[in-house]
Amino acid sequence: MLMRAMPSSTDVKTGGIALHSLQKRYGAAMAVDDVSLSVSPGEFISLLGPSGSGKTTTLMMIAGFEMPDSGRVLLDDKDITRLPPHRRELGVIFQNYALFPHMTVAENVAYPLRMRRVPKAQLEARVNRVLDQVHLGAFAARRPHQLSGGQQQRVAIARALVFDPPVLLLDEPLGALDKKLRQHLRNEIKTLHRDVGKTMIYVTHDQEEALAMSDRVAVMHEGRIRQVSAPQDIYRRPADLFVASFVGEVNLIPAKLRSGVAHGPADETLAAPAWSDGDMDATLCVRPEHLHLGTGEAAAPGIQGHVTGMTFVGDATIVEFRSNSGLQLTSKVLNISAGAMLGVGDNCTASWATNDATILTE
Amino acid sequence: MAYTISSTEIQKTTRALQPARPTPWAWLMLPGSIFLAVLFVVPLGWLLLLSFGAPDWTIAHFVRIAQNPAYIGVLRTTLQISCVVTALTFVLSYPIAYALTTGGTKLRTFLLIAVVLPFFTSVLARTFAWVVLLGRNGVINEILLQLGWVSQPVALLYNRIGVIAGMTHVVMPLMILPMLTVMSSIDQRLLRAARANGASPLAAFLTVFLPLSLPGLIAGILLVFINCLGFYITPALLGGVSDVTITMEISAQVVGQLNWNFGAALSTVLLVAVMAVLWLGSRFFPIEQLLGFSDDKIGLDKTARRQMGTQWLMRIGSAANALDRWLPSMGGRGIPIFASFLAVLLLLPVVIVAYLSFSASSYFVFPVPGYSLQNYERYFSDPLWLRATVTSIRIALMATTMATMLGAMLAFGLSRGRIRGRGAMIALVLSPIIMPTVVVAVATYFVLVQVGLQGTEFGLALGHAVHAIPYVVVIVVANLRDLNPTYERAARSLGAGPLATFRTIIAPLVMPALIVAAFLAFLISFDDVVYVLFLGIGRIATLPMRMWEGITQDINPTIAAVATLQMVFATIVIFVNTLLGRRKAQS
């Protein structure tokens, strides 16, 4: 389902959001702890984190439903921290959409315009236009409960877009849906972003969603932002152990960095990128698809061990590996050819390319 | 023979495909429905026949009502009082229900206590509280005089003011509870969505919350209005000579003048009025849904399908939004404070009676000159009070046993059995709550006289059981909905027979609800005055009967002690209820 370009009323880029050291405390618990973030106009940014990480609280502070204990929220350099939600002119798409059950689709979409006292003729024209844009023109007279999950999402989008806010806030809109539909709607939202060019702040606990849709991802944990980067960098260059293990699968290998060389648990030499901080103990992060298991003399230097299990998952095979020093590692091998692979019990060496490892010290 | 067996086998397999096991459960409804048929349907039918002068058929009694200005006046008074009380109750109840839905935990707990405690305190005790408050030397006059706002006592009691104040106080919980049921089913995120779409708090309330809470409002208004039409105790005790309502007239005709046919005709008029209001109301709201008999959530779908003319609310909401920038911000504290104030008013009469019961004076003096337990001593040392208490307990135990057993069986039958005419069955089981108590009591009296059970404790207990059965059914049905049939199937698959399944699975899971239901049935019988007035024919002196006589004759401070003890008992019932509820929530 494609959404054609929605004309934006402004040519000047608006919709920049800046958060300055937001803090929010619930009783003794710090829900949001010193969160600062700058979102440029037109950017798609995700707040990613497990439940209780403060991502929804942060979004609700932007929307105006939660007051920060300290810190400021700026919209295009205007301080909106204390502005009540209905005067912020931000579009919000809620979890489960929060469509009004006692109104038709058209009445739902007209709601923000009614609240702004838009004249009737203009109101109808705008509602019809936006409903056509989300391909729901034929459903205008229906009630929300008569629509499918995907159609409900499009009503929610239409309702949030009809008053042309510069920013859309999305609170886990795909949370309650099944996997197939989720992937489909993910693409719709992404297309929408490309077409309308509005700033979007998207809260999710689904890392795949965040990586697939965003220009940048902000990973949150225990009320703090741990890393803000492009999806590729979040995955390939995690800033800390939490980000490394929360986003994707990862092998964590304890390493001793001594005079320019990384040493493994059994003192074997490990491939690692250059570092500058002198000798230290660290952890090497290697993604399973970067971990190679080789046999014989040709194998690159790495960790000696044997295969303990193999799981076929369709496109790939997950190989469980146990080093002689007792370290459990995982390798993901794409099933490109049906050729003979390793078997359980085979001795082999685990290795990786220098640039595929990340050094984390924590 | 072989053919029969195979056909039942087929029936069994087709039944197994249905969600709940059908017919065997339906048999459980038999004893309860016979009981209600004999003691509820037959009496009302009899009443109808009597009103038409059976066996000499005539409509003279109805003609007399229609032509005599005195009776027209009674009908008008009843209607006026009911309308004013319903309107006042609505205005006072909505903020409490709203704050109960949207407030913080502490506020909610306080408000819930303020609503539930009076609800479980007997109507007689609460009406007595108003006698104490409103009398010439009552608490309110006392305060007004001391403040110097009036130079002599104001007449508040035995006139319209007294009736309206007392009745409003008594029926408020009936308005709040259905409102609360509907309001708490409203998704709070919808309000946020409205705010995010540009609605001010007031506009969000008008365009989203209010329309969605309409079914609850209608149900509450309906319930309260019906209750007011058939109200007896409070108007009889607080009203003056010009405040005679239809129920008082019925009582006067049947008990005072032994004019059965005319009393029956008046009862029929009241009954028809109540049915008409119910029919009108059921076009807007499915009443049985409110009492927990519907399988789905309280009618959001239903309201969604119905255009309830909320367009004008949208217009007002939109206008309110335009004003928002000029309206001063109330900071959102106004409603909780107002609701708390109303809740204090709701609690105050009950609290003042308890306070006065510890007075050292033998009269009602406010504030009390000193504290003593003399009122309690007088109660515990007076053989008349004690004998009345024992009589009440004896009757209540009989009524509780009957109501709990029959009600539980009805509940199982109704929720598990699949029979035709289930809707009619539900209507039959629930109607003793909805029909005016005075009418049912009068009708029961006419029938009991035929078998010589009038003026006996057993006869009175039968009446009480009829009135308590609906409450038992509602509580047990609500509980059975949580009792997943999968548990029983699991038990059966693990080798438990039907009886062992009942003993090990169903009985333990339903027991808390049964205990609560039994307590409530006991309370209903223990607090009743109306049935005693008609069925006791002056021979049975229950505790409420003694209180009633005390209030109508000498307003004795001992009554304050008795009323306080009743409230303590009600509090214990609520406490047990919450305790069992919490245990269930934990498990």
XYZ file of C-alpha atoms in Angstrom, chain B:
587
model
C -31.618 -50.259 23.168
C -28.456 -50.272 21.133
C -29.927 -47.539 18.992
C -30.688 -45.348 21.991
C -27.176 -45.665 23.286
C -25.603 -44.690 20.004
C -27.912 -41.692 19.656
C -26.951 -40.394 23.082
C -23.347 -40.975 22.125
C -23.850 -38.721 19.137
C -25.530 -36.117 21.288
C -22.619 -36.216 23.692
C -20.058 -35.684 20.965
C -21.933 -32.775 19.438
C -22.312 -31.250 22.871
C -18.599 -31.596 23.514
C -18.009 -29.247 20.618
C -19.940 -26.477 22.310
C -18.023 -24.158 24.636
C -19.883 -25.047 27.830
C -21.706 -28.224 28.704
C -25.383 -27.571 28.155
C -28.531 -29.245 29.429
C -27.455 -30.952 32.695
C -26.531 -27.581 34.135
C -29.904 -26.138 33.162
C -31.685 -28.476 35.598
C -30.083 -26.564 38.461
C -32.388 -23.670 37.666
C -35.483 -25.708 38.519
C -35.724 -25.285 42.329
C -34.936 -21.579 42.195
C -37.378 -20.862 39.419
C -40.165 -22.768 41.187
C -39.420 -20.777 44.332
C -39.545 -17.474 42.466
C -42.627 -18.521 40.516
C -44.565 -19.346 43.681
C -43.334 -16.440 45.799
C -42.871 -13.729 43.185
C -44.773 -14.349 39.962
C -47.912 -15.794 41.551
C -48.179 -12.974 44.119
C -47.807 -10.293 41.442
C -50.416 -12.044 39.292
C -52.694 -12.249 42.292
C -52.153 -8.561 42.934
C -53.164 -7.779 39.384
C -56.335 -9.857 39.734
C -57.190 -8.159 43.022
C -56.722 -4.736 41.493
C -59.404 -5.639 38.959
C -61.659 -6.689 41.825
C -61.471 -10.446 41.237
C -63.714 -12.385 41.340
C -66.173 -9.526 40.665
C -64.379 -7.916 37.747
C -64.338 -4.154 37.744
C -62.111 -1.215 36.868
C -63.745 0.940 39.508
C -60.550 1.125 41.588
C -58.547 2.570 38.738
C -61.346 4.989 37.925
C -61.294 6.097 41.533
C -57.558 6.789 41.363
C -57.949 8.766 38.173
C -60.893 10.836 39.405
C -59.990 11.613 42.987
C -57.754 14.697 43.187
C -56.257 13.377 46.418
C -54.777 10.341 44.618
C -53.740 12.389 41.627
C -51.951 14.611 44.138
C -50.165 11.577 45.586
C -49.025 10.530 42.130
C -47.837 14.058 41.389
C -45.926 14.238 44.677
C -44.258 10.910 43.950
C -43.254 12.027 40.483
C -42.010 15.427 41.656
C -39.892 13.969 44.428
C -38.498 11.285 42.127
C -37.540 13.793 39.433
C -35.901 16.262 41.812
C -34.023 13.533 43.691
C -32.839 11.904 40.460
C -31.591 15.206 39.059
C -29.865 16.183 42.300
C -28.325 12.737 42.664
C -26.988 12.906 39.138
C -25.350 16.280 39.664
C -23.732 15.174 42.915
C -22.734 11.702 41.731
C -21.052 12.459 38.433
C -18.024 14.277 39.924
C -17.499 11.455 42.426
C -17.697 8.777 39.738
C -15.395 10.830 37.503
C -12.804 11.312 40.222
C -13.110 7.617 41.106
C -12.116 6.769 37.546
C -9.402 9.321 36.937
C -7.994 10.059 40.392
C -4.888 8.794 42.125
C -4.823 5.697 44.329
C -5.356 7.490 47.646
C -8.239 9.591 46.355
C -9.859 6.523 44.811
C -9.623 4.506 48.017
C -11.179 7.322 50.036
C -13.992 7.879 47.536
C -14.719 4.175 47.277
C -15.068 3.904 51.048
C -17.333 6.954 51.045
C -19.580 5.318 48.440
C -19.537 1.712 49.603
C -19.875 2.216 53.358
C -23.211 4.070 53.138
C -24.304 1.619 50.445
C -24.002 -1.284 52.861
C -25.417 0.630 55.838
C -29.132 0.011 56.235
C -31.498 2.573 54.744
C -33.159 2.859 58.126
C -29.914 3.775 59.869
C -29.125 6.367 57.223
C -32.626 7.827 57.359
C -32.330 7.982 61.129
C -29.136 9.952 60.653
C -31.108 12.570 58.739
C -33.733 12.739 61.474
C -30.927 13.571 63.880
C -29.339 16.038 61.464
C -32.454 17.900 60.357
C -34.659 17.975 63.468
C -35.674 21.174 65.293
C -32.941 20.542 67.820
C -30.904 18.654 65.245
C -27.265 19.059 64.406
C -27.782 21.475 61.504
C -30.114 23.801 63.397
C -27.779 23.650 66.356
C -24.876 24.784 64.192
C -26.909 27.486 62.426
C -28.060 28.896 65.778
C -24.594 28.861 67.258
C -23.207 30.641 64.214
C -25.988 33.207 64.593
C -27.151 32.738 61.000
C -30.721 32.099 62.146
C -32.521 33.325 65.250
C -34.823 30.326 65.617
C -34.708 26.739 64.341
C -35.492 26.269 60.652
C -38.025 23.604 59.672
C -35.981 21.026 57.790
C -37.622 17.809 58.887
C -41.107 16.487 58.059
C -41.263 18.508 54.866
C -40.077 18.295 51.245
C -36.550 19.450 52.074
C -36.066 16.563 54.482
C -37.425 13.982 52.037
C -35.233 15.193 49.187
C -32.056 15.469 51.257
C -32.523 12.043 52.833
C -33.518 10.246 49.653
C -30.691 11.795 47.643
C -28.210 10.617 50.222
C -29.663 7.117 50.265
C -29.745 6.616 46.482
C -26.406 8.224 45.557
C -24.435 4.955 45.616
C -26.997 3.467 43.209
C -26.134 6.234 40.746
C -22.390 6.141 41.284
C -21.790 2.409 40.963
C -23.197 1.877 37.428
C -21.530 5.106 36.273
C -18.267 3.827 37.662
C -18.618 0.492 35.859
C -18.943 2.213 32.498
C -16.417 4.969 33.152
C -13.696 2.583 34.236
C -14.096 0.706 30.958
C -13.179 3.875 29.030
C -9.641 3.720 27.710
C -7.767 6.638 29.320
C -5.481 6.785 26.284
C -8.406 8.141 24.277
C -8.253 11.294 26.398
C -4.564 11.630 25.667
C -5.299 11.166 21.987
C -7.834 13.980 22.181
C -5.301 16.229 23.919
C -2.645 15.410 21.335
C -5.113 16.341 18.625
C -5.566 19.804 20.020
C -8.376 19.439 22.571
C -8.124 21.335 25.839
C -8.868 19.284 28.973
C -12.459 20.564 28.986
C -12.931 19.891 25.275
C -11.464 16.386 25.624
C -13.924 15.689 28.426
C -16.902 16.988 26.453
C -16.101 15.295 23.164
C -14.637 11.982 24.316
C -15.227 11.101 27.971
C -18.788 12.342 28.338
C -20.188 10.621 25.231
C -18.471 7.374 26.154
C -19.822 7.516 29.710
C -23.417 8.085 28.553
C -24.550 4.446 28.940
C -23.519 4.543 32.583
C -25.363 7.798 33.138
C -28.513 6.403 31.606
C -28.287 3.226 33.667
C -27.686 5.186 36.863
C -30.508 7.619 36.227
C -32.852 4.748 35.401
C -31.946 2.791 38.498
C -32.298 5.794 40.773
C -35.563 6.970 39.256
C -37.164 3.541 39.578
C -35.926 3.313 43.128
C -37.377 6.718 43.985
C -40.805 5.831 42.584
C -41.010 2.833 44.904
C -39.245 4.357 47.908
C -41.021 3.925 51.208
C -38.843 4.191 54.326
C -37.216 7.566 53.803
C -40.248 9.583 52.622
C -42.383 7.950 55.317
C -39.950 8.957 58.068
C -38.750 12.342 56.808
C -41.802 13.663 54.978
C -44.724 15.736 56.254
C -48.448 15.460 55.599
C -48.126 17.038 52.165
C -45.418 14.604 51.078
C -47.483 11.423 50.878
C -46.059 9.226 48.113
C -47.737 6.330 46.385
C -45.987 3.738 48.529
C -47.247 5.392 51.710
C -50.752 5.433 50.265
C -50.482 1.710 49.424
C -49.403 0.982 52.961
C -52.236 3.050 54.375
C -54.811 1.270 52.228
C -53.574 -2.275 52.799
C -52.360 -2.183 56.409
C -54.411 0.717 57.782
C -57.791 0.360 56.092
C -57.582 -3.284 54.958
C -58.740 -2.045 51.561
C -56.947 -4.750 49.600
C -58.443 -4.192 46.168
C -57.736 -0.496 46.142
C -54.226 -1.048 47.533
C -53.667 -3.587 44.770
C -54.845 -1.079 42.167
C -52.422 1.543 43.454
C -49.643 -1.071 43.409
C -50.512 -1.924 39.824
C -50.225 1.735 38.838
C -46.768 1.906 40.438
C -45.739 -1.342 38.794
C -46.851 -0.151 35.358
C -44.980 3.127 35.856
C -41.782 1.270 36.741
C -42.155 -1.095 33.786
C -42.699 1.847 31.451
C -39.555 3.577 32.676
C -37.606 0.325 32.338
C -38.870 -0.252 28.828
C -37.977 3.277 27.849
C -34.534 2.895 29.398
C -33.817 -0.478 27.841
C -34.093 1.118 24.433
C -30.928 3.069 25.256
C -29.098 0.633 27.453
C -29.178 -3.145 27.914
C -29.940 -3.334 31.613
C -28.898 -6.926 32.178
C -25.438 -6.021 30.906
C -24.956 -3.734 33.848
C -25.704 -6.519 36.286
C -22.973 -8.684 34.823
C -24.925 -10.996 32.580
C -23.489 -9.974 29.268
C -20.648 -11.967 27.795
C -18.851 -8.991 26.329
C -17.597 -5.774 27.831
C -20.042 -3.046 28.837
C -21.615 -1.864 25.632
C -18.957 0.162 23.870
C -19.936 -1.560 20.665
C -23.540 -0.892 21.369
C -22.944 2.803 21.963
C -20.641 2.920 19.015
C -23.363 1.598 16.790
C -25.925 3.982 18.165
C -25.870 7.591 17.137
C -26.649 9.019 20.517
C -26.944 12.551 19.300
C -23.526 13.539 20.540
C -22.953 15.909 17.650
C -23.976 18.857 19.804
C -21.405 17.838 22.399
C -18.801 18.033 19.659
C -19.964 21.545 18.861
C -19.823 22.614 22.511
C -16.429 20.951 22.911
C -15.073 22.768 19.907
C -16.402 26.054 21.251
C -14.922 25.335 24.675
C -11.616 24.764 22.979
C -11.664 28.213 21.425
C -12.254 29.710 24.850
C -9.419 27.711 26.356
C -6.792 30.368 25.793
C -8.844 32.875 27.784
C -10.008 30.571 30.555
C -7.836 30.546 33.664
C -6.054 27.258 34.221
C -7.518 25.369 37.156
C -4.467 23.180 37.457
C -6.631 20.052 37.407
C -7.184 20.124 41.171
C -10.758 21.412 41.107
C -12.496 18.120 40.449
C -10.669 15.972 43.023
C -11.310 18.611 45.692
C -14.981 18.952 44.769
C -15.433 15.162 44.649
C -13.758 14.760 48.027
C -16.052 17.421 49.470
C -19.097 15.550 48.149
C -17.743 12.281 49.497
C -17.366 13.837 52.935
C -21.020 14.911 52.732
C -21.897 11.346 51.811
C -20.071 9.975 54.848
C -21.005 12.709 57.302
C -24.507 11.549 58.366
C -23.203 8.065 59.089
C -20.250 9.455 61.024
C -22.382 11.872 63.049
C -24.718 9.099 64.177
C -21.747 7.059 65.333
C -20.417 10.132 67.165
C -23.749 10.846 68.882
C -24.095 7.225 69.948
C -21.240 7.766 72.410
C -22.944 10.791 73.964
C -23.236 11.054 77.751
C -26.530 12.901 77.381
C -29.887 11.138 77.193
C -30.932 13.558 74.448
C -29.383 14.403 71.114
C -27.142 17.347 71.863
C -24.520 18.605 69.478
C -21.666 18.720 70.243
C -21.926 15.966 72.839
C -21.436 17.139 76.426
C -19.281 14.129 77.217
C -18.586 10.578 76.131
C -20.129 7.452 77.614
C -21.279 3.992 76.608
C -24.690 4.391 78.215
C -26.555 4.001 74.914
C -24.792 0.706 74.295
C -25.407 -0.394 77.891
C -29.080 0.367 77.470
C -29.191 -1.698 74.309
C -27.421 -4.695 75.831
C -29.470 -4.607 79.027
C -32.903 -4.172 77.458
C -34.557 -7.578 76.896
C -36.810 -6.087 74.206
C -33.870 -4.903 72.093
C -32.028 -8.185 72.617
C -35.044 -10.318 71.801
C -35.577 -8.286 68.637
C -31.944 -8.841 67.685
C -32.227 -12.599 68.176
C -35.435 -12.657 66.125
C -33.712 -10.751 63.327
C -30.762 -13.127 63.327
C -33.044 -16.168 63.275
C -35.026 -14.865 60.312
C -31.900 -13.721 58.487
C -30.299 -17.152 58.883
C -33.349 -18.838 57.400
C -33.500 -16.364 54.518
C -29.737 -16.603 53.902
C -29.806 -20.389 53.712
C -32.622 -20.399 51.198
C -31.324 -17.502 49.105
C -27.735 -18.736 48.944
C -28.590 -22.298 47.964
C -31.249 -21.424 45.427
C -29.321 -18.427 44.109
C -26.104 -20.400 43.641
C -27.940 -23.114 41.734
C -29.643 -20.510 39.565
C -26.306 -18.874 38.886
C -24.707 -22.139 37.765
C -27.700 -22.951 35.603
C -27.786 -19.510 34.029
C -24.108 -19.263 33.204
C -23.494 -22.879 32.155
C -26.842 -24.131 30.961
C -28.024 -23.482 27.423
C -31.786 -23.269 27.363
C -34.302 -21.442 25.299
C -35.773 -18.395 26.987
C -32.591 -17.689 28.932
C -33.238 -13.960 28.578
C -36.683 -14.302 30.147
C -35.146 -16.404 32.912
C -32.583 -13.666 33.665
C -35.354 -11.066 33.718
C -37.329 -13.192 36.186
C -34.370 -13.710 38.495
C -33.416 -10.036 38.534
C -36.845 -8.453 38.781
C -37.187 -8.731 42.595
C -34.433 -6.099 42.814
C -36.003 -3.799 40.282
C -39.667 -4.084 41.301
C -40.650 -1.737 44.152
C -40.212 -3.586 47.443
C -43.507 -2.301 48.786
C -45.426 -3.772 45.860
C -43.682 -7.143 46.126
C -44.219 -7.194 49.896
C -47.920 -6.374 49.561
C -48.345 -9.025 46.895
C -46.505 -11.616 48.979
C -48.703 -10.725 51.912
C -51.863 -11.430 49.911
C -50.552 -14.891 49.014
C -49.179 -15.784 52.457
C -52.563 -14.993 53.987
C -54.064 -17.726 51.829
C -51.819 -20.364 53.440
C -51.777 -18.845 56.917
C -48.104 -17.880 56.863
C -48.702 -14.159 57.471
C -47.155 -12.991 60.713
C -44.815 -15.994 60.952
C -41.034 -15.806 60.938
C -40.819 -18.437 58.214
C -43.174 -16.454 56.003
C -41.050 -13.346 56.506
C -37.885 -15.299 55.694
C -39.505 -16.492 52.453
C -40.088 -12.867 51.466
C -36.547 -11.886 52.345
C -35.164 -14.825 50.357
C -37.002 -13.676 47.224
C -35.429 -10.253 47.629
C -31.936 -11.627 48.294
C -31.800 -14.227 45.488
C -30.998 -11.703 42.699
C -28.006 -10.352 44.630
C -26.691 -13.869 45.226
C -27.117 -14.711 41.546
C -25.346 -11.555 40.355
C -22.351 -12.136 42.642
C -21.976 -15.826 41.815
C -22.457 -15.304 38.061
C -19.734 -12.655 38.055
C -17.450 -15.142 39.763
C -18.330 -18.036 37.477
C -17.249 -16.026 34.474
C -13.716 -16.176 35.860
C -14.007 -19.898 36.458
C -12.571 -21.245 33.248
C -14.188 -24.518 32.092
C -10.688 -25.613 31.049
C -9.875 -26.230 34.730
C -12.720 -28.701 34.913
C -11.701 -30.386 31.656
C -8.150 -30.597 32.966
C -9.412 -32.240 36.169
C -11.500 -34.691 34.165
C -8.539 -35.573 31.944
C -6.465 -36.193 35.058
C -8.930 -38.801 36.265
C -11.409 -36.878 38.441
C -15.048 -37.896 38.131
C -17.822 -35.281 37.952
C -18.247 -35.282 41.715
C -14.539 -35.161 42.458
C -14.254 -32.290 39.946
C -16.944 -30.380 41.762
C -15.355 -31.054 45.151
C -11.765 -30.300 44.178
C -12.124 -27.626 41.501
C -15.471 -25.841 41.371
C -16.342 -25.667 45.070
C -13.024 -24.179 46.264
C -12.971 -21.639 43.430
C -16.559 -20.501 43.963
C -16.490 -20.562 47.770
C -15.316 -16.945 48.265
C -18.155 -15.646 46.094
C -20.640 -17.819 47.969
C -19.451 -16.443 51.293
C -19.785 -12.866 50.077
C -23.211 -13.637 48.630
C -24.351 -15.231 51.896
C -23.160 -12.209 53.888
C -25.038 -9.893 51.571
C -28.210 -12.021 51.772
C -27.927 -11.934 55.551
C -27.533 -8.154 55.507
C -30.551 -7.713 53.228
C -32.767 -9.710 55.552
C -31.258 -8.253 58.715
C -31.797 -4.628 57.596
C -35.255 -4.990 56.096
C -38.223 -2.976 57.349
C -40.662 -3.014 54.443
C -41.324 -6.763 54.417
C -41.722 -6.802 58.211
C -44.263 -4.004 58.053
C -46.443 -5.985 55.655
C -45.688 -9.651 56.393
C -45.106 -9.322 60.135
C -48.565 -7.772 60.720
C -47.402 -6.401 64.062
C -46.579 -9.836 65.445
C -42.900 -9.993 64.615
C -40.563 -7.510 66.272
C -37.268 -7.574 64.405
C -34.446 -5.192 65.191
C -35.235 -2.779 62.333
C -38.906 -2.938 63.349
C -37.979 -1.796 66.874
C -35.844 0.973 65.362
C -38.683 2.006 63.075
C -41.041 2.261 66.009
C -38.419 4.130 67.997
C -37.892 6.673 65.211
C -41.609 7.234 64.611
C -42.360 7.559 68.325
C -39.693 9.011 70.590
C -36.348 9.260 68.732
C -34.519 7.464 71.481
C -30.689 7.816 71.570
C -30.399 4.042 71.990
C -31.263 3.869 68.288
C -28.001 5.670 67.544
C -26.129 2.856 69.266
C -28.073 0.203 67.351
C -27.539 2.010 64.059
C -23.812 2.257 64.802
C -23.650 -1.459 65.545
C -25.395 -2.103 62.210
C -22.804 0.034 60.445
C -19.984 -1.833 62.142
C -21.526 -5.065 60.936
C -21.765 -3.663 57.396
C -18.122 -2.603 57.598
C -17.169 -6.150 58.578
C -19.052 -7.469 55.542
C -17.191 -5.064 53.259
C -13.915 -5.989 54.904
C -14.492 -9.734 54.438
C -15.484 -9.045 50.851
C -12.283 -7.105 50.097
C -10.170 -9.663 51.916
C -11.593 -12.536 49.899
C -11.299 -10.476 46.734
C -7.650 -9.752 47.453
C -6.909 -13.409 48.157
C -8.480 -14.292 44.859
C -6.423 -11.648 43.068
C -3.260 -13.035 44.608
C -3.896 -16.652 43.683
